[in-house]
Coordinates of C-alpha atoms and ligand atoms in Angstrom, one line a residue:
M1 CA 19.9 -26.7 -6.8
L2 CA 20.0 -27.2 -10.5
V3 CA 21.2 -25.5 -13.6
T4 CA 20.1 -27.4 -17.1
M5 CA 23.4 -27.2 -19.4
D6 CA 22.1 -24.6 -21.9
A7 CA 22.1 -22.2 -18.6
K8 CA 25.9 -23.7 -18.3
Q9 CA 27.1 -24.4 -21.4
G10 CA 24.2 -22.4 -23.7
N11 CA 23.7 -19.2 -25.0
L12 CA 23.4 -17.4 -21.2
H13 CA 26.9 -16.9 -20.6
D14 CA 26.8 -15.0 -23.5
Y15 CA 25.2 -11.7 -21.7
L16 CA 26.8 -12.6 -18.5
T17 CA 30.1 -10.1 -17.1
T18 CA 32.9 -12.8 -14.9
H19 CA 30.6 -11.9 -11.9
D20 CA 27.5 -13.2 -12.7
K21 CA 29.3 -16.5 -14.5
E22 CA 30.5 -16.9 -10.9
Q23 CA 27.1 -15.7 -9.9
L24 CA 25.6 -18.8 -12.3
D25 CA 24.9 -21.2 -9.9
D26 CA 24.1 -19.9 -6.7
W27 CA 19.8 -18.7 -7.6
T28 CA 18.6 -20.2 -4.7
F29 CA 19.7 -16.9 -2.6
N30 CA 19.2 -18.5 0.7
G31 CA 19.3 -16.9 3.6
V32 CA 19.4 -13.2 1.7
D33 CA 17.8 -10.3 3.0
T34 CA 14.3 -10.2 1.5
K35 CA 12.2 -7.7 3.0
Y36 CA 15.3 -5.2 2.1
M37 CA 13.4 -1.1 1.2
T38 CA 9.7 -0.9 0.6
H39 CA 10.1 -4.7 0.1
G40 CA 9.2 -5.3 3.5
L41 CA 6.2 -2.6 3.3
H42 CA 3.2 -5.7 3.1
P43 CA 3.2 -9.4 2.7
Y44 CA 2.1 -10.4 -0.7
P45 CA 2.1 -14.5 -1.2
A46 CA 4.4 -15.6 -3.6
R47 CA 6.0 -12.7 -3.8
M48 CA 9.3 -12.8 -6.1
I49 CA 13.2 -13.1 -4.9
P50 CA 13.8 -9.6 -5.1
Q51 CA 17.5 -10.6 -5.5
I52 CA 16.1 -12.7 -9.2
A53 CA 14.7 -10.2 -11.0
R54 CA 17.2 -8.3 -9.7
R55 CA 19.9 -10.6 -11.4
L56 CA 17.4 -11.0 -14.6
V57 CA 17.3 -7.4 -15.4
T58 CA 20.4 -6.3 -14.9
I59 CA 21.4 -9.6 -17.2
Y60 CA 18.7 -10.6 -20.0
A61 CA 17.8 -5.7 -20.4
R62 CA 19.3 -3.8 -23.0
G63 CA 18.0 -0.5 -23.8
K64 CA 16.4 2.1 -22.5
E65 CA 12.4 1.0 -22.4
P66 CA 10.6 0.1 -19.8
V67 CA 10.5 -3.5 -17.7
W68 CA 7.4 -5.0 -17.6
D69 CA 5.8 -7.2 -15.4
P70 CA 2.8 -8.9 -16.1
F71 CA 1.8 -10.3 -12.9
C72 CA 3.8 -7.8 -10.8
G73 CA 1.4 -9.1 -7.4
S74 CA 3.8 -6.7 -5.0
G75 CA 6.3 -4.9 -7.2
S76 CA 9.0 -7.0 -6.3
T77 CA 10.0 -6.5 -10.2
L78 CA 8.7 -2.9 -10.4
V79 CA 10.9 -1.8 -6.9
E80 CA 14.0 -3.3 -8.3
A81 CA 13.6 -1.7 -11.4
M82 CA 13.7 1.5 -10.0
I83 CA 17.1 0.9 -7.6
M84 CA 18.5 0.3 -11.2
G85 CA 17.4 3.7 -12.9
R86 CA 14.9 2.0 -14.9
N87 CA 11.2 2.7 -15.7
S88 CA 8.9 0.2 -15.1
I89 CA 5.7 -0.8 -16.5
G90 CA 3.1 -3.7 -13.6
T91 CA -0.4 -5.1 -14.7
D92 CA -2.1 -7.6 -11.9
L93 CA -6.2 -7.6 -12.1
N94 CA -5.5 -7.7 -7.4
P95 CA -6.6 -4.1 -7.1
F96 CA -4.3 -4.8 -3.7
A97 CA -1.5 -5.8 -5.4
T98 CA -1.8 -2.5 -7.6
F99 CA -2.6 -0.3 -4.4
L100 CA 0.6 -2.0 -3.0
S101 CA 2.7 -1.4 -5.3
K102 CA 1.9 1.8 -5.7
V103 CA 3.0 2.6 -2.6
K104 CA 6.1 0.5 -2.6
T105 CA 7.4 2.2 -5.9
T106 CA 6.5 6.1 -4.8
P107 CA 9.5 8.0 -2.5
L108 CA 8.5 10.1 0.1
D109 CA 9.4 13.5 1.5
I110 CA 11.0 12.2 4.7
A111 CA 10.8 15.0 7.2
K112 CA 7.2 15.6 5.8
L113 CA 5.9 12.1 6.2
R114 CA 7.6 12.2 9.9
K115 CA 5.7 15.3 10.8
V116 CA 2.3 14.6 9.1
S117 CA 2.2 10.9 10.4
D118 CA 3.1 12.1 14.1
N119 CA 0.0 14.3 13.5
V120 CA -1.7 11.6 12.4
L121 CA -0.9 9.3 15.4
K122 CA -1.5 11.7 17.9
A123 CA -4.6 12.6 16.5
T124 CA -6.1 8.8 16.4
R125 CA -4.2 8.5 20.2
E126 CA -7.4 11.4 21.3
R127 CA -9.9 9.8 18.7
L128 CA -9.6 6.0 20.5
Q129 CA -9.7 8.0 24.0
K130 CA -12.8 9.1 23.1
A131 CA -15.9 8.2 25.0
T132 CA -18.2 6.9 21.7
K133 CA -17.1 5.9 18.4
D134 CA -18.9 7.0 15.7
A135 CA -17.0 6.3 12.8
E136 CA -17.9 5.3 9.4
I137 CA -17.5 1.3 8.9
P138 CA -15.6 0.4 5.3
V139 CA -18.9 -2.3 4.2
M140 CA -17.9 -5.2 4.0
H141 CA -19.5 -9.1 4.7
N142 CA -20.2 -9.8 8.2
P143 CA -17.8 -7.4 10.1
T144 CA -18.0 -8.8 13.4
Y145 CA -16.9 -12.9 12.5
Y146 CA -13.3 -11.5 11.3
F147 CA -12.5 -8.4 14.0
K148 CA -14.0 -8.2 17.5
E149 CA -16.3 -5.0 17.4
D150 CA -14.0 -2.9 20.0
V151 CA -11.7 -3.2 17.4
I152 CA -13.8 -2.1 14.1
L153 CA -14.7 0.7 16.1
D154 CA -11.2 1.3 16.6
L155 CA -9.7 0.6 13.5
A156 CA -12.1 3.0 12.3
E157 CA -11.8 6.0 13.8
I158 CA -7.8 5.2 12.7
K159 CA -8.6 4.9 8.9
D160 CA -11.0 8.6 9.0
E161 CA -8.0 10.2 10.3
V162 CA -5.6 8.6 7.2
F163 CA -8.0 9.2 4.6
A164 CA -8.5 13.3 5.8
V165 CA -4.7 13.4 4.9
S166 CA -4.7 16.1 1.9
D167 CA -0.9 14.9 0.3
G168 CA -2.2 12.3 -2.0
D169 CA 1.1 9.5 -1.9
I170 CA 1.1 10.1 2.0
R171 CA -2.4 9.6 2.5
D172 CA -2.1 6.0 0.7
F173 CA 1.1 4.9 2.7
L174 CA -0.8 5.7 5.8
R175 CA -3.5 4.2 4.0
L176 CA -1.5 0.6 3.3
C177 CA 0.4 1.0 7.3
L178 CA -4.1 0.3 8.1
A179 CA -4.1 -2.3 5.4
S180 CA -1.6 -3.9 8.0
T181 CA -2.6 -3.1 11.0
A182 CA -6.3 -4.5 9.9
R183 CA -3.9 -7.9 9.5
D184 CA -2.8 -8.0 12.7
V185 CA -5.8 -7.2 14.4
S186 CA -8.1 -9.9 12.7
N187 CA -9.3 -12.9 13.8
L188 CA -7.8 -15.1 11.1
K189 CA -4.5 -16.9 10.9
K190 CA -1.7 -14.9 9.8
N191 CA 0.0 -17.5 8.5
E192 CA -2.6 -17.9 6.2
F193 CA -3.1 -17.0 2.9
K194 CA -7.0 -18.3 2.9
I195 CA -9.2 -17.0 5.0
V196 CA -8.8 -19.1 8.1
H197 CA -10.6 -17.4 11.3
M198 CA -8.3 -18.6 14.7
G199 CA -11.4 -20.1 16.7
Q200 CA -13.8 -19.1 19.3
A201 CA -11.9 -19.7 21.6
K202 CA -8.9 -17.9 20.1
V203 CA -10.5 -15.3 19.7
E204 CA -11.4 -15.0 23.1
D205 CA -8.8 -14.2 24.8
F206 CA -7.4 -12.4 21.5
K207 CA -6.5 -8.1 23.1
P208 CA -5.2 -6.1 19.9
D209 CA -4.2 -3.3 20.8
V210 CA -4.8 -1.2 17.3
Q211 CA -3.4 1.7 18.5
V212 CA 0.5 0.6 18.8
T213 CA 0.0 -2.0 16.3
F214 CA -0.7 0.9 13.7
G215 CA 1.5 3.1 15.5
N216 CA 4.5 0.5 15.2
H217 CA 3.7 -0.4 11.3
V218 CA 3.9 3.3 10.5
E219 CA 7.5 4.1 12.6
R220 CA 8.9 0.4 10.9
C221 CA 7.3 1.6 7.2
I222 CA 8.6 4.8 7.8
R223 CA 12.7 3.6 8.0
L224 CA 11.8 1.1 5.3
M225 CA 11.1 4.0 3.3
E226 CA 13.9 5.9 4.1
S227 CA 16.4 3.7 3.3
F228 CA 14.4 3.2 -0.6
V229 CA 14.3 6.9 -0.5
R230 CA 18.5 6.6 0.1
K231 CA 19.4 4.3 -2.9
L232 CA 17.0 6.7 -5.3
E233 CA 19.7 9.1 -4.7
G234 CA 17.3 11.9 -6.0
E235 CA 16.8 10.1 -8.9
N236 CA 12.4 9.1 -10.3
P237 CA 13.1 6.3 -13.4
S238 CA 8.8 6.1 -13.3
A239 CA 6.7 3.1 -12.4
E240 CA 3.4 2.8 -14.5
I241 CA 0.6 0.6 -12.6
Y242 CA -2.5 -0.3 -13.9
T243 CA -5.5 -2.8 -12.3
I244 CA -5.5 -5.0 -15.2
D245 CA -6.1 -8.0 -16.3
N246 CA -2.7 -8.0 -19.0
R247 CA -4.0 -9.2 -21.9
E248 CA -6.1 -6.4 -22.2
L249 CA -3.9 -3.1 -21.3
A250 CA -3.2 -2.1 -24.6
L251 CA 0.7 -2.0 -24.9
E252 CA 2.4 -0.8 -27.9
E253 CA 4.1 -3.4 -29.8
N254 CA 7.7 -3.1 -29.9
S255 CA 8.1 -0.8 -26.7
I256 CA 9.7 -3.0 -23.5
D257 CA 12.9 -3.7 -23.5
V258 CA 12.7 -6.9 -20.6
V259 CA 9.9 -8.8 -19.3
V260 CA 10.3 -10.6 -15.3
T261 CA 7.5 -12.2 -14.1
S262 CA 5.9 -14.4 -13.0
P263 CA 2.6 -15.6 -13.5
P264 CA 0.6 -18.0 -10.3
Y265 CA 1.4 -21.8 -10.3
G266 CA -2.3 -22.3 -11.3
D267 CA -5.7 -21.4 -11.5
H268 CA -6.5 -19.0 -8.2
S269 CA -9.0 -21.0 -6.0
T270 CA -7.2 -24.1 -6.0
T271 CA -3.3 -22.7 -5.2
V272 CA -3.4 -18.9 -4.1
A273 CA -5.4 -17.7 -3.5
Y274 CA -4.9 -13.5 -4.0
G275 CA -7.9 -12.4 -3.5
Q276 CA -8.7 -14.2 0.3
F277 CA -5.6 -12.7 0.8
S278 CA -5.9 -9.3 -0.4
R279 CA -9.5 -8.9 0.9
Y280 CA -9.8 -7.5 4.5
P281 CA -5.9 -5.0 4.5
G282 CA -7.8 -4.2 1.3
I283 CA -11.2 -3.1 2.5
W284 CA -9.6 -1.6 4.8
A285 CA -7.2 0.6 2.9
G286 CA -10.7 1.5 1.0
I287 CA -10.7 -1.3 -1.9
E288 CA -14.3 -2.5 -2.1
E289 CA -14.9 -5.3 -1.1
D290 CA -16.6 -6.3 -4.6
K291 CA -13.9 -5.8 -6.0
L292 CA -11.2 -8.0 -4.0
K293 CA -13.9 -10.7 -4.1
S294 CA -13.8 -11.2 -7.5
V295 CA -10.1 -11.7 -7.9
D296 CA -10.0 -15.3 -7.9
R297 CA -12.6 -16.0 -10.0
I298 CA -11.4 -13.6 -12.4
G299 CA -6.9 -14.6 -12.1
L300 CA -4.7 -16.5 -14.5
G301 CA -7.5 -19.9 -15.2
G302 CA -10.9 -18.2 -14.3
R303 CA -12.0 -16.6 -17.3
S304 CA -11.2 -19.4 -20.0
H305 CA -14.5 -21.9 -20.3
S306 CA -13.5 -23.9 -23.5
N307 CA -13.9 -28.3 -23.4
Y308 CA -10.7 -29.3 -24.5
S309 CA -9.1 -29.3 -28.3
S310 CA -5.7 -30.0 -28.8
E311 CA -6.3 -27.8 -31.8
I312 CA -6.9 -25.4 -30.0
L313 CA -3.3 -24.5 -28.3
N314 CA -1.4 -26.9 -30.9
S315 CA 1.1 -28.2 -27.4
T316 CA 2.1 -31.9 -27.8
L317 CA 3.3 -31.5 -24.0
L318 CA 0.1 -30.0 -22.6
D319 CA -2.0 -32.6 -24.4
T320 CA -0.9 -35.9 -22.8
T321 CA -0.7 -33.8 -19.0
Y322 CA -4.5 -33.1 -20.1
Q323 CA -4.8 -36.7 -20.5
K324 CA -3.6 -38.2 -17.4
I325 CA -5.6 -35.7 -15.1
L326 CA -8.4 -36.2 -17.5
K327 CA -8.2 -40.0 -16.6
N328 CA -8.4 -39.0 -12.2
S329 CA -10.4 -36.4 -13.5
E330 CA -12.6 -34.3 -16.2
K331 CA -13.3 -31.1 -13.5
R332 CA -9.6 -31.0 -13.0
A333 CA -8.5 -31.4 -16.9
K334 CA -11.4 -28.8 -18.2
Q335 CA -9.2 -26.2 -14.8
F336 CA -5.4 -27.4 -16.2
F337 CA -6.8 -26.8 -20.0
N338 CA -8.0 -23.4 -19.3
F339 CA -5.6 -22.2 -17.2
F340 CA -2.7 -22.5 -19.9
L341 CA -5.0 -21.6 -22.4
D342 CA -6.1 -18.0 -20.7
L343 CA -1.7 -17.7 -19.6
N344 CA -1.2 -18.6 -23.5
G345 CA -2.9 -14.9 -23.9
S346 CA -0.5 -13.8 -21.8
L347 CA 2.5 -15.0 -23.7
L348 CA 1.1 -13.3 -26.4
A349 CA 0.0 -10.1 -24.4
M350 CA 4.7 -10.5 -23.7
Y351 CA 4.9 -11.3 -27.3
H352 CA 3.5 -8.2 -28.4
A353 CA 5.1 -5.6 -27.1
L354 CA 8.6 -7.1 -26.8
K355 CA 11.2 -4.9 -28.4
N356 CA 12.8 -7.9 -31.4
G357 CA 15.7 -9.4 -29.9
S358 CA 14.7 -9.1 -26.2
H359 CA 13.2 -11.3 -23.3
A360 CA 10.7 -12.6 -20.8
C361 CA 11.8 -14.4 -18.0
I362 CA 8.6 -16.2 -16.3
V363 CA 9.2 -17.9 -13.2
V364 CA 7.1 -21.0 -12.4
G365 CA 6.9 -23.5 -10.5
N366 CA 5.3 -27.0 -11.3
R367 CA 2.2 -27.1 -9.6
L368 CA 0.6 -30.5 -9.0
M369 CA -2.8 -31.5 -9.5
S370 CA -5.1 -34.8 -9.9
R371 CA -1.2 -36.3 -7.7
I372 CA 0.2 -36.1 -11.9
R373 CA 3.3 -33.0 -11.5
I374 CA 3.2 -30.3 -14.5
P375 CA 5.6 -29.4 -16.2
T376 CA 3.7 -26.2 -16.4
D377 CA 7.8 -24.9 -17.5
A378 CA 7.8 -27.2 -20.6
I379 CA 4.5 -26.8 -20.6
I380 CA 5.4 -22.7 -21.8
V381 CA 7.8 -23.6 -23.5
E382 CA 6.0 -24.8 -26.2
L383 CA 3.8 -22.2 -26.1
G384 CA 5.9 -19.6 -26.3
Q385 CA 7.6 -21.5 -29.2
N386 CA 4.5 -21.5 -30.9
I387 CA 4.3 -17.9 -30.8
G388 CA 7.5 -17.1 -32.3
F389 CA 9.9 -17.4 -29.1
A390 CA 13.1 -19.1 -29.2
H391 CA 13.3 -20.9 -26.0
I392 CA 17.1 -20.0 -24.3
T393 CA 17.6 -21.8 -21.7
T394 CA 15.3 -22.9 -18.8
I395 CA 17.1 -22.3 -14.9
G396 CA 16.0 -24.7 -12.2
R397 CA 16.5 -22.7 -8.6
D398 CA 15.1 -24.8 -4.7
I399 CA 12.8 -22.5 -2.6
P400 CA 14.1 -22.0 0.5
T401 CA 12.3 -19.3 1.9
K402 CA 9.2 -18.6 -1.3
R403 CA 5.6 -18.8 1.1
M404 CA 3.9 -21.2 -0.5
P405 CA 1.5 -23.3 0.8
W406 CA 3.6 -26.7 1.1
Q407 CA 1.7 -29.1 3.2
N408 CA -1.6 -28.8 1.1
A409 CA -2.9 -30.9 -0.7
P410 CA -4.7 -29.4 -3.5
E411 CA -7.5 -32.2 -4.4
N412 CA -8.0 -32.0 -0.6
V413 CA -8.0 -35.0 0.3
E414 CA -8.4 -35.6 4.2
G415 CA -5.2 -37.3 5.1
Y416 CA -3.6 -36.7 2.3
S417 CA -0.9 -33.5 2.1
A418 CA 2.5 -33.5 -0.2
D419 CA 4.4 -30.7 -1.0
T420 CA 3.0 -29.0 -4.0
M421 CA 6.3 -27.9 -5.2
H422 CA 10.0 -28.1 -4.8
N423 CA 11.8 -26.0 -6.7
E424 CA 11.0 -23.6 -9.3
H425 CA 12.4 -22.5 -13.5
I426 CA 13.4 -19.9 -15.2
I427 CA 12.3 -19.8 -18.3
I428 CA 13.8 -17.1 -20.8
L429 CA 12.0 -16.8 -23.8
Q430 CA 13.8 -14.3 -26.8
K431 CA 11.1 -12.7 -29.3
R432 CA 12.5 -13.4 -32.7
Ligands
SAM1 C1 3.1 -15.1 -8.7 S1 1.7 -13.8 -8.7 C2 3.2 -12.8 -8.1 C3 3.8 -11.9 -6.9 C4 4.6 -10.9 -8.2 N1 5.9 -11.4 -8.9 C5 5.8 -10.2 -6.3 O1 6.8 -10.4 -5.7 O2 5.0 -9.8 -5.6 C6 0.5 -14.0 -9.7 C7 -0.1 -12.5 -9.3 O3 -1.3 -12.0 -11.3 C8 -2.1 -12.0 -10.7 N2 -3.0 -12.2 -11.9 C9 -2.7 -13.3 -12.8 N3 -3.9 -13.6 -13.5 C10 -3.4 -12.1 -13.6 C11 -3.8 -11.3 -15.2 N4 -4.6 -12.6 -16.2 N5 -3.5 -9.8 -15.6 C12 -3.0 -9.8 -13.9 N6 -2.4 -9.7 -13.4 C13 -3.1 -11.7 -12.5 C14 -2.2 -12.1 -9.3 O4 -3.7 -11.7 -8.8 C15 -1.7 -12.1 -8.2 O5 -0.9 -11.2 -7.8

């Protein structure tokens, strides 16, 4: 575990309570429960450890304006903000991520939720015993490759019942339970980020019980929602969630108290394919396949297609890193540049929305690209400084539990595997 000199001796201490000072060395959060309350409703790749989001909000939030997570993913920061009684805003261009964030930040009346869920479960049990199953199947490419035929028919019957629920928030909650069910009963490997088929031989022996799986998820998720509602004690801070590229959300200038976020570590196609991960759970939750398919194309690094010029971003470190990658691969060097071009746009949006004197806390990992370790944290610092941010500190932390593709060489060279990341960095910038 590494804490920078700044963090130990510099400005950070000014902000900390005695308790925080004692805790300063431990940002690892090894062995902590990261799935408590609604954090555990559904998995999402590269989730932020909720304890980190909470600590960053505790240290850096100052006023009453909202907390903003521009790359909110599954909503970890938003849930923590709510628990702390703070309003928040989340943006993500993945419609499944924002759907998940919405469900995780919407407290429900538990008695009503139980009653409606019991009715849905009873109705789906009856439906699944029928001889003919004729519910509409959502549009998806090659469904029988991804799901067995009988599984598709059962999922569709449950979907019809779930979508008939009149209370919109409870319906969304049950849509998410159906998404979890679809993930479990699909023919795909469950511990992958990308879409990987389990293989025909395994599919033949795979006989999931769709109704039982759905019932288990409903029961599990109600318990998690119950503990969230209890924790809120009737307080209901708002979480506004937008499915949008964060560079396009026109937040007012000086309207945000603190940014707590973790952007992707690289473009979606060569790091974590958030769109692929979300595709089948999302389709069964009622999100259009085309929208889910576009996520990995338009995510950070996918929008800019510029040729390199050192004058565009004006970062020495970016320039030297670009030149190193270029020696190995022109294509990778261009991908690298366009990723930072897009990320710079997000930094500009954060700078615009933050109040003067407030902080952006950005958690990143330094990935390998063409076997070169990318100093993403230090490049972000340089880009931030160009925009007008002051660099307060960078805190290093080991990653004990984060779901990352540890053994995947991004270059896809056969026989070559390397850790893509050992630790991550928490960069603290301040708008001056
Ligand atoms: C590391 S994940 C965030 C995980 C999140 N902190 C959590 O705990 O679930 C990065 C997210 O950024 C999103 N994303 C990528 N480019 C984006 C952009 N330009 N605008 C908004 N979201 C973007 C991806 O869809 C992904 O959900």
